Amino acid sequence: MPWLRNKRTYLLLIPLVVAVATIWVLTRPDADPYPEGPTQAYAGSWATEYESLAQFVADADLVVIGEVTGVVQGETSTSESGAEETARLLEVDLGEVVYNRVPAAAGETVQVHDGFWSDGDGYVRDDLPWLESGDRAIFILQFNEDSDTYSYPGTEARVVLSGETPVLSGGEHSELWAAAGIDPATADEAAYRAALEEAAELARTGAVAPVNTVVCEPAFEGDEEGICVGDEDV
Amino acid sequence: MSEPQRGSLSHWTALATAFALALVVLAAPGTSYASHDDFIEPDNADHYIDRVGLSTGSNDAVLHGINQLNRSDMNATLTGSGDVWVYDGWMGTSGDWNGTAGLTTCEFKTWNLARCDKFDVTFNQSYSNAYSAGQLDSLGCHELGHTGGLWHRYSTTDTDNNSCMRENISSIRPNFDNHDLDVINASI
């Protein structure tokens, strides 16, 4: 075919191929809006600074050793920037309940926030890698009354027990667990359990009290100041 | 098979194909989030910051964050637009916002996914509206610090307890320390 030997054909064709590829890359549809692995990290600053593992536990609503039995999509909300974000929820079967301020018991299943999806990306927080079905862990959780779900109150809220050695979220930078005598590099499950039980006992007996974190909410639509009260006073 | 000669049609075709393939490979989904050492770095030293209807406290936090960034070699300014968008709102105390006073994400990465072209910062008024001036400084420094490419510091890596990049907001840590400034300067 003579047109194939015509230089002008290629001079037109080459930019066309490049342009189509570029446009496809920039506007490609996301094949999977809920990817199985995280593709983006987000950085958050924690509002409450805990002084000890006992205080961290005392401020929690539920401390359990449980197993992840599923990952499901939670509610979708719109961020201030306009992005739609869908909560990634773990379904956790409660094995042993170590401490609770809510009526959750062993054998029940609860949902735990563990990152989110937005615009085809999976978002993972700080030092809290996504858990998957089959993972067994210590969970230190706070209850979300509005959605009947639970959230982590800090980086050190999770110890994965599935592998040979327990893996503490925040690992090498542990402050609360380290102060309770845990060396994340060497501690075994029994050591974590002992430290957790000691902290829970201090919380149960009232020797260590929850933190009364001040939270605010608007009193009326358009209220910029809001009314602020301690979360333990509500 | 003979190799295409430089300047020939097949040479240009090969180049165009390689370019297109490279784009496709780079566009493939994959893990690109930061390591424990640093957050994704800004695409350049110029940092144009947009404030989207901020409350007085959030605005103060941003201004302090800008001052801190400008202690480094960055040029953070309210003149211009497009590098950092700062929002605030009643984000509540539930879900991912439970216990979270501020949050930073990279909304748009550069073409090669290596750096961030546009950051989003959101302050949670559900916590920050109760903050003192010192805590707001710490919050602004912390979140704007992420947009400078900084990750978190810990008691193990901030032994003198003077970096706003610690995970928790505290009025005793309103500023970057010298290590933070060195990390920013090394990345831009």
Tab-separated table of C-alpha atoms in Angstrom:
chain	number	residue	atom	x	y	z
A	1	MET	CA	0.000	0.000	0.000
A	2	PRO	CA	1.646	3.222	-1.138
A	3	TRP	CA	0.285	5.345	1.719
A	4	LEU	CA	2.204	3.184	4.155
A	5	ARG	CA	5.419	4.306	2.495
A	6	ASN	CA	4.430	7.944	2.622
A	7	LYS	CA	6.377	9.910	5.244
A	8	ARG	CA	3.448	12.315	5.754
A	9	THR	CA	1.276	9.417	6.910
A	10	TYR	CA	3.676	8.785	9.780
A	11	LEU	CA	4.081	12.453	10.551
A	12	LEU	CA	0.317	12.498	11.142
A	13	LEU	CA	0.086	9.067	12.730
A	14	ILE	CA	2.819	9.422	15.337
A	15	PRO	CA	1.436	12.556	17.052
A	16	LEU	CA	-2.014	10.982	16.859
A	17	VAL	CA	-0.874	7.828	18.680
A	18	VAL	CA	0.932	9.927	21.313
A	19	ALA	CA	-2.091	12.209	21.766
A	20	VAL	CA	-4.535	9.297	22.134
A	21	ALA	CA	-2.261	7.585	24.667
A	22	THR	CA	-1.861	10.806	26.634
A	23	ILE	CA	-5.586	11.524	26.675
A	24	TRP	CA	-6.321	7.937	27.738
A	25	VAL	CA	-3.835	8.168	30.587
A	26	LEU	CA	-5.210	11.465	31.820
A	27	THR	CA	-8.875	10.537	31.561
A	28	ARG	CA	-8.884	6.759	31.893
A	29	PRO	CA	-11.848	5.297	33.754
A	30	ASP	CA	-10.899	3.640	37.005
A	31	ALA	CA	-11.260	-0.058	36.514
A	32	ASP	CA	-11.897	-0.762	40.174
A	33	PRO	CA	-13.368	1.921	42.437
A	34	TYR	CA	-12.578	-0.215	45.490
A	35	PRO	CA	-9.069	-1.627	44.982
A	36	GLU	CA	-7.980	-4.420	47.306
A	37	GLY	CA	-4.776	-2.672	48.294
A	38	PRO	CA	-4.028	0.911	49.347
A	39	THR	CA	-2.592	3.223	46.711
A	40	GLN	CA	-2.404	6.468	48.673
A	41	ALA	CA	-1.430	7.439	52.197
A	42	TYR	CA	-3.052	10.141	54.260
A	43	ALA	CA	-1.566	11.845	57.262
A	44	GLY	CA	-3.661	12.757	60.250
A	45	SER	CA	-2.857	14.520	63.492
A	46	TRP	CA	-4.327	12.973	66.625
A	47	ALA	CA	-6.249	15.334	68.880
A	48	THR	CA	-5.551	13.502	72.134
A	49	GLU	CA	-2.126	12.786	73.576
A	50	TYR	CA	-2.223	9.811	75.944
A	51	GLU	CA	0.141	9.543	78.883
A	52	SER	CA	0.097	5.778	79.284
A	53	LEU	CA	-1.267	2.538	77.846
A	54	ALA	CA	-3.671	2.414	80.801
A	55	GLN	CA	-5.056	5.836	79.911
A	56	PHE	CA	-5.311	4.809	76.235
A	57	VAL	CA	-7.286	1.720	77.274
A	58	ALA	CA	-9.416	3.635	79.791
A	59	ASP	CA	-10.408	6.123	77.091
A	60	ALA	CA	-11.384	3.300	74.709
A	61	ASP	CA	-14.907	1.923	74.520
A	62	LEU	CA	-13.912	-1.585	73.528
A	63	VAL	CA	-10.650	-3.517	73.816
A	64	VAL	CA	-10.748	-6.960	72.244
A	65	ILE	CA	-8.796	-9.746	70.676
A	66	GLY	CA	-10.673	-10.512	67.491
A	67	GLU	CA	-10.432	-11.806	63.953
A	68	VAL	CA	-11.219	-9.996	60.720
A	69	THR	CA	-13.811	-12.018	58.842
A	70	GLY	CA	-14.582	-9.615	56.037
A	71	VAL	CA	-14.015	-6.200	54.459
A	72	VAL	CA	-17.070	-4.223	53.353
A	73	GLN	CA	-17.926	-0.802	51.970
A	74	GLY	CA	-19.376	1.602	54.499
A	75	GLU	CA	-21.133	4.902	54.032
A	76	THR	CA	-20.058	7.335	51.334
A	77	SER	CA	-19.592	10.955	52.381
A	78	THR	CA	-18.417	14.070	50.610
A	79	SER	CA	-15.249	15.739	51.879
A	80	GLU	CA	-14.829	19.496	52.199
A	81	SER	CA	-12.923	19.439	48.900
A	82	GLY	CA	-15.870	17.738	47.194
A	83	ALA	CA	-14.333	14.269	46.912
A	84	GLU	CA	-16.580	11.289	47.576
A	85	GLU	CA	-15.080	9.002	50.207
A	86	THR	CA	-16.371	5.530	51.000
A	87	ALA	CA	-15.451	4.056	54.355
A	88	ARG	CA	-13.555	0.762	54.332
A	89	LEU	CA	-14.961	-1.322	57.182
A	90	LEU	CA	-13.513	-4.445	58.742
A	91	GLU	CA	-15.947	-6.986	60.104
A	92	VAL	CA	-14.344	-8.219	63.290
A	93	ASP	CA	-15.523	-11.247	65.220
A	94	LEU	CA	-14.993	-10.556	68.891
A	95	GLY	CA	-12.984	-13.307	70.533
A	96	GLU	CA	-11.961	-12.122	73.979
A	97	VAL	CA	-13.312	-8.870	75.343
A	98	VAL	CA	-10.610	-7.398	77.576
A	99	TYR	CA	-12.302	-4.103	78.473
A	100	ASN	CA	-15.546	-2.494	77.433
A	101	ARG	CA	-17.694	0.499	78.147
A	102	VAL	CA	-20.260	-0.551	75.543
A	103	PRO	CA	-22.457	-3.651	75.589
A	104	ALA	CA	-20.376	-5.679	73.130
A	105	ALA	CA	-19.669	-9.310	73.993
A	106	ALA	CA	-17.530	-12.165	72.750
A	107	GLY	CA	-19.071	-13.891	69.757
A	108	GLU	CA	-20.547	-10.711	68.297
A	109	THR	CA	-19.314	-9.019	65.129
A	110	VAL	CA	-18.474	-5.323	64.992
A	111	GLN	CA	-17.397	-3.034	62.148
A	112	VAL	CA	-14.129	-1.110	62.387
A	113	HIS	CA	-13.047	1.806	60.172
A	114	ASP	CA	-9.820	0.902	58.397
A	115	GLY	CA	-9.074	3.503	55.702
A	116	PHE	CA	-11.296	4.588	52.833
A	117	TRP	CA	-11.692	4.616	49.067
A	118	SER	CA	-11.955	7.723	46.930
A	119	ASP	CA	-11.895	8.128	43.162
A	120	GLY	CA	-10.489	4.656	42.555
A	121	ASP	CA	-7.737	4.961	45.156
A	122	GLY	CA	-7.459	3.137	48.443
A	123	TYR	CA	-6.311	5.382	51.296
A	124	VAL	CA	-4.305	4.063	54.245
A	125	ARG	CA	-3.633	6.059	57.385
A	126	ASP	CA	-0.228	6.728	58.896
A	127	ASP	CA	1.158	3.606	60.515
A	128	LEU	CA	-2.078	1.637	60.318
A	129	PRO	CA	-1.749	-0.691	57.293
A	130	TRP	CA	-4.958	-2.188	55.979
A	131	LEU	CA	-6.007	-5.440	57.640
A	132	GLU	CA	-7.534	-8.263	55.618
A	133	SER	CA	-9.787	-11.237	56.260
A	134	GLY	CA	-8.095	-13.787	58.466
A	135	ASP	CA	-6.013	-11.259	60.404
A	136	ARG	CA	-6.223	-11.705	64.172
A	137	ALA	CA	-5.368	-8.736	66.335
A	138	ILE	CA	-5.680	-6.825	69.573
A	139	PHE	CA	-7.989	-3.883	68.850
A	140	ILE	CA	-8.275	-0.790	71.062
A	141	LEU	CA	-11.377	0.990	69.777
A	142	GLN	CA	-13.724	3.901	70.290
A	143	PHE	CA	-17.427	3.614	69.469
A	144	ASN	CA	-19.120	5.782	66.833
A	145	GLU	CA	-22.670	6.100	68.053
A	146	ASP	CA	-23.977	7.682	64.845
A	147	SER	CA	-22.932	4.803	62.614
A	148	ASP	CA	-22.731	1.887	65.082
A	149	THR	CA	-19.097	1.365	64.065
A	150	TYR	CA	-15.707	1.635	65.779
A	151	SER	CA	-12.527	3.634	65.107
A	152	TYR	CA	-8.907	3.546	66.214
A	153	PRO	CA	-8.139	6.365	68.693
A	154	GLY	CA	-4.405	6.405	67.965
A	155	THR	CA	-1.572	4.823	66.040
A	156	GLU	CA	-0.828	2.245	68.721
A	157	ALA	CA	-4.391	0.918	68.753
A	158	ARG	CA	-3.646	-2.365	67.047
A	159	VAL	CA	-1.392	-5.389	67.475
A	160	VAL	CA	-1.623	-7.985	64.705
A	161	LEU	CA	-1.213	-11.488	66.123
A	162	SER	CA	-1.552	-13.495	62.897
A	163	GLY	CA	2.129	-13.968	62.141
A	164	GLU	CA	4.957	-15.569	64.067
A	165	THR	CA	5.742	-12.327	65.896
A	166	PRO	CA	3.073	-9.804	66.943
A	167	VAL	CA	3.157	-6.609	64.878
A	168	LEU	CA	2.310	-3.400	66.723
A	169	SER	CA	1.034	-0.540	64.607
A	170	GLY	CA	3.548	2.249	64.981
A	171	GLY	CA	6.028	-0.516	65.794
A	172	GLU	CA	9.509	0.800	66.343
A	173	HIS	CA	8.161	4.191	67.420
A	174	SER	CA	5.937	2.798	70.123
A	175	GLU	CA	5.558	5.089	73.097
A	176	LEU	CA	2.571	3.778	75.058
A	177	TRP	CA	3.346	0.067	74.774
A	178	ALA	CA	7.063	0.687	75.238
A	179	ALA	CA	6.373	2.542	78.477
A	180	ALA	CA	4.340	-0.494	79.564
A	181	GLY	CA	7.419	-2.679	79.140
A	182	ILE	CA	6.844	-3.933	75.594
A	183	ASP	CA	9.745	-4.122	73.151
A	184	PRO	CA	7.976	-4.434	69.776
A	185	ALA	CA	11.018	-6.146	68.292
A	186	THR	CA	10.947	-9.068	70.693
A	187	ALA	CA	7.650	-9.179	72.599
A	188	ASP	CA	5.472	-12.246	72.101
A	189	GLU	CA	1.694	-12.500	72.373
A	190	ALA	CA	1.838	-13.401	76.065
A	191	ALA	CA	3.795	-10.223	76.812
A	192	TYR	CA	1.260	-8.065	74.955
A	193	ARG	CA	-1.616	-9.802	76.745
A	194	ALA	CA	-0.012	-9.236	80.137
A	195	ALA	CA	0.593	-5.529	79.470
A	196	LEU	CA	-2.942	-5.121	78.136
A	197	GLU	CA	-4.530	-6.886	81.100
A	198	GLU	CA	-2.556	-4.726	83.527
A	199	ALA	CA	-3.716	-1.565	81.721
A	200	ALA	CA	-7.323	-2.800	81.600
A	201	GLU	CA	-7.290	-3.530	85.319
A	202	LEU	CA	-6.183	0.036	86.075
A	203	ALA	CA	-9.008	1.309	83.853
A	204	ARG	CA	-11.624	-1.035	85.368
A	205	THR	CA	-10.804	-0.088	88.936
A	206	GLY	CA	-10.813	3.616	88.119
A	207	ALA	CA	-7.160	4.003	89.066
A	208	VAL	CA	-6.729	5.556	85.624
A	209	ALA	CA	-9.544	7.654	84.175
A	210	PRO	CA	-10.501	8.290	80.533
A	211	VAL	CA	-9.307	11.544	78.962
A	212	ASN	CA	-12.003	14.175	78.837
A	213	THR	CA	-11.255	15.357	75.283
A	214	VAL	CA	-13.050	18.593	74.454
A	215	VAL	CA	-15.187	18.327	71.338
A	216	CYS	CA	-17.283	21.006	69.677
A	217	GLU	CA	-20.370	21.074	67.539
A	218	PRO	CA	-22.322	23.892	65.901
A	219	ALA	CA	-25.344	25.135	67.825
A	220	PHE	CA	-27.112	26.242	64.659
A	221	GLU	CA	-26.563	26.158	60.910
A	222	GLY	CA	-23.729	28.447	59.968
A	223	ASP	CA	-22.354	28.548	63.522
A	224	GLU	CA	-18.571	28.980	63.256
A	225	GLU	CA	-17.796	28.895	66.965
A	226	GLY	CA	-19.866	25.971	68.203
A	227	ILE	CA	-20.407	24.712	71.728
A	228	CYS	CA	-17.505	22.784	73.227
A	229	VAL	CA	-17.760	20.196	76.020
A	230	GLY	CA	-15.687	17.288	77.296
A	231	ASP	CA	-16.599	14.027	75.568
A	232	GLU	CA	-16.867	12.289	78.951
A	233	ASP	CA	-19.393	14.914	80.063
A	234	VAL	CA	-21.823	14.265	77.208
B	1	MET	CA	15.874	-7.841	12.190
B	2	SER	CA	17.687	-4.628	11.372
B	3	GLU	CA	17.671	-1.802	13.944
B	4	PRO	CA	15.844	1.392	12.945
B	5	GLN	CA	18.193	4.087	11.790
B	6	ARG	CA	18.217	7.341	13.720
B	7	GLY	CA	15.886	9.812	11.958
B	8	SER	CA	14.096	7.161	9.930
B	9	LEU	CA	10.327	6.689	10.052
B	10	SER	CA	10.649	3.431	11.949
B	11	HIS	CA	12.903	5.207	14.429
B	12	TRP	CA	10.208	7.781	15.152
B	13	THR	CA	7.532	5.090	15.237
B	14	ALA	CA	9.581	3.149	17.790
B	15	LEU	CA	10.063	6.279	19.866
B	16	ALA	CA	6.358	7.108	19.802
B	17	THR	CA	5.423	3.537	20.714
B	18	ALA	CA	7.901	3.554	23.586
B	19	PHE	CA	6.490	6.861	24.826
B	20	ALA	CA	2.928	5.567	24.646
B	21	LEU	CA	3.889	2.338	26.427
B	22	ALA	CA	5.711	4.303	29.126
B	23	LEU	CA	2.587	6.374	29.728
B	24	VAL	CA	0.453	3.263	29.987
B	25	VAL	CA	2.886	1.607	32.432
B	26	LEU	CA	3.089	4.747	34.567
B	27	ALA	CA	-0.689	4.984	34.585
B	28	ALA	CA	-1.132	1.447	35.862
B	29	PRO	CA	-2.445	1.320	39.416
B	30	GLY	CA	0.112	0.509	42.039
B	31	THR	CA	1.170	1.307	45.544
B	32	SER	CA	2.713	4.725	45.607
B	33	TYR	CA	2.212	5.897	49.138
B	34	ALA	CA	4.955	7.213	51.300
B	35	SER	CA	7.345	5.208	53.372
B	36	HIS	CA	7.654	5.767	57.106
B	37	ASP	CA	10.443	8.273	56.449
B	38	ASP	CA	8.664	10.958	54.510
B	39	PHE	CA	5.318	11.994	53.138
B	40	ILE	CA	5.047	12.609	49.401
B	41	GLU	CA	7.153	15.655	48.579
B	42	PRO	CA	5.937	18.854	46.894
B	43	ASP	CA	6.667	19.273	43.198
B	44	ASN	CA	8.686	22.434	43.739
B	45	ALA	CA	9.695	25.061	46.297
B	46	ASP	CA	6.884	27.457	45.405
B	47	HIS	CA	3.840	26.782	47.532
B	48	TYR	CA	0.726	28.729	46.582
B	49	ILE	CA	-1.825	28.309	49.335
B	50	ASP	CA	-5.586	28.685	48.923
B	51	ARG	CA	-7.809	29.178	51.961
B	52	VAL	CA	-11.370	28.030	51.375
B	53	GLY	CA	-13.756	29.932	53.675
B	54	LEU	CA	-11.744	29.315	56.827
B	55	SER	CA	-12.825	30.203	60.346
B	56	THR	CA	-10.653	32.628	62.295
B	57	GLY	CA	-8.858	29.879	64.218
B	58	SER	CA	-8.134	27.819	61.100
B	59	ASN	CA	-6.888	30.921	59.319
B	60	ASP	CA	-4.488	31.636	62.190
B	61	ALA	CA	-3.271	28.046	61.989
B	62	VAL	CA	-2.563	28.384	58.261
B	63	LEU	CA	-0.690	31.663	58.678
B	64	HIS	CA	1.532	30.084	61.316
B	65	GLY	CA	2.102	27.062	59.065
B	66	ILE	CA	3.141	29.360	56.216
B	67	ASN	CA	5.590	31.181	58.494
B	68	GLN	CA	7.094	27.866	59.502
B	69	LEU	CA	7.475	26.672	55.898
B	70	ASN	CA	9.180	29.949	55.060
B	71	ARG	CA	11.842	29.234	57.670
B	72	SER	CA	12.987	26.607	55.147
B	73	ASP	CA	13.977	27.249	51.530
B	74	MET	CA	10.341	26.990	50.485
B	75	ASN	CA	8.420	29.981	49.240
B	76	ALA	CA	4.979	29.596	50.800
B	77	THR	CA	2.617	32.392	49.910
B	78	LEU	CA	-1.026	33.380	49.755
B	79	THR	CA	-0.314	35.133	46.464
B	80	GLY	CA	-1.085	32.662	43.706
B	81	SER	CA	-3.090	29.491	43.652
B	82	GLY	CA	-3.023	25.796	43.131
B	83	ASP	CA	-0.492	23.995	45.341
B	84	VAL	CA	-2.269	23.632	48.685
B	85	TRP	CA	-5.987	23.960	49.300
B	86	VAL	CA	-6.947	24.369	52.946
B	87	TYR	CA	-10.465	23.596	54.166
B	88	ASP	CA	-12.103	23.381	57.549
B	89	GLY	CA	-15.421	22.042	58.706
B	90	TRP	CA	-17.389	20.248	61.369
B	91	MET	CA	-15.991	16.867	60.417
B	92	GLY	CA	-17.277	15.277	63.595
B	93	THR	CA	-15.735	12.691	65.884
B	94	SER	CA	-16.729	9.569	64.015
B	95	GLY	CA	-15.173	7.226	61.457
B	96	ASP	CA	-11.817	8.385	60.091
B	97	TRP	CA	-12.273	11.693	61.877
B	98	ASN	CA	-12.498	10.092	65.294
B	99	GLY	CA	-9.727	11.702	67.350
B	100	THR	CA	-8.401	13.514	64.277
B	101	ALA	CA	-7.822	17.273	64.346
B	102	GLY	CA	-6.329	17.651	60.875
B	103	LEU	CA	-5.715	15.599	57.787
B	104	THR	CA	-3.572	15.979	54.675
B	105	THR	CA	-3.809	14.131	51.374
B	106	CYS	CA	-2.175	14.551	48.003
B	107	GLU	CA	-4.985	15.110	45.526
B	108	PHE	CA	-2.946	15.366	42.319
B	109	LYS	CA	0.466	13.864	41.785
B	110	THR	CA	2.958	14.888	39.143
B	111	TRP	CA	2.898	12.985	35.860
B	112	ASN	CA	5.441	10.425	37.092
B	113	LEU	CA	3.644	9.997	40.459
B	114	ALA	CA	6.852	10.879	42.312
B	115	ARG	CA	5.768	14.200	43.833
B	116	CYS	CA	2.612	16.013	44.750
B	117	ASP	CA	1.247	18.788	42.565
B	118	LYS	CA	-1.740	19.639	44.778
B	119	PHE	CA	-2.280	18.933	48.454
B	120	ASP	CA	-5.569	19.096	50.354
B	121	VAL	CA	-5.489	20.025	54.040
B	122	THR	CA	-8.604	19.822	56.202
B	123	PHE	CA	-8.926	21.036	59.781
B	124	ASN	CA	-11.595	19.422	61.928
B	125	GLN	CA	-13.366	22.169	63.836
B	126	SER	CA	-14.989	19.518	66.024
B	127	TYR	CA	-11.643	19.475	67.836
B	128	SER	CA	-9.771	22.565	66.666
B	129	ASN	CA	-12.469	25.037	67.749
B	130	ALA	CA	-11.572	24.184	71.348
B	131	TYR	CA	-7.859	24.803	70.718
B	132	SER	CA	-5.738	27.494	72.313
B	133	ALA	CA	-3.597	29.750	70.114
B	134	GLY	CA	-0.589	27.519	70.806
B	135	GLN	CA	-2.469	24.379	69.797
B	136	LEU	CA	-3.675	26.054	66.586
B	137	ASP	CA	-0.056	26.947	65.812
B	138	SER	CA	0.925	23.326	66.356
B	139	LEU	CA	-1.930	22.145	64.101
B	140	GLY	CA	-1.078	24.592	61.296
B	141	CYS	CA	2.617	23.779	61.494
B	142	HIS	CA	1.873	20.042	61.473
B	143	GLU	CA	-0.488	19.911	58.506
B	144	LEU	CA	1.443	22.434	56.397
B	145	GLY	CA	4.545	20.422	57.316
B	146	HIS	CA	3.041	17.428	55.522
B	147	THR	CA	2.695	19.585	52.417
B	148	GLY	CA	6.416	20.282	52.722
B	149	GLY	CA	6.995	16.535	52.472
B	150	LEU	CA	7.428	15.838	56.193
B	151	TRP	CA	6.189	12.662	57.811
B	152	HIS	CA	5.588	12.146	61.518
B	153	ARG	CA	8.184	12.370	64.258
B	154	TYR	CA	8.124	10.287	67.419
B	155	SER	CA	9.691	10.335	70.854
B	156	THR	CA	12.337	8.049	69.368
B	157	THR	CA	13.197	10.489	66.569
B	158	ASP	CA	12.426	13.780	68.310
B	159	THR	CA	14.075	13.163	71.636
B	160	ASP	CA	14.016	16.818	72.669
B	161	ASN	CA	10.251	16.969	72.049
B	162	ASN	CA	10.271	20.166	69.998
B	163	SER	CA	8.852	19.263	66.593
B	164	CYS	CA	5.286	20.051	65.550
B	165	MET	CA	5.467	16.922	63.401
B	166	ARG	CA	4.860	14.670	66.378
B	167	GLU	CA	1.619	12.715	65.872
B	168	ASN	CA	-0.310	14.620	68.514
B	169	ILE	CA	-1.160	18.288	68.579
B	170	SER	CA	0.400	20.126	71.535
B	171	SER	CA	0.961	23.787	72.329
B	172	ILE	CA	4.461	22.945	73.593
B	173	ARG	CA	5.456	21.982	70.028
B	174	PRO	CA	4.283	24.835	67.761
B	175	ASN	CA	7.257	24.905	65.366
B	176	PHE	CA	9.528	22.853	63.105
B	177	ASP	CA	12.840	21.893	64.639
B	178	ASN	CA	16.087	22.060	62.695
B	179	HIS	CA	15.764	18.458	61.560
B	180	ASP	CA	12.393	19.205	59.965
B	181	LEU	CA	13.878	22.199	58.134
B	182	ASP	CA	16.805	20.092	56.898
B	183	VAL	CA	14.420	17.431	55.552
B	184	ILE	CA	12.327	20.011	53.692
B	185	ASN	CA	15.403	21.689	52.232
B	186	ALA	CA	16.828	18.365	51.105
B	187	SER	CA	13.652	17.488	49.245
B	188	ILE	CA	13.093	20.645	47.219
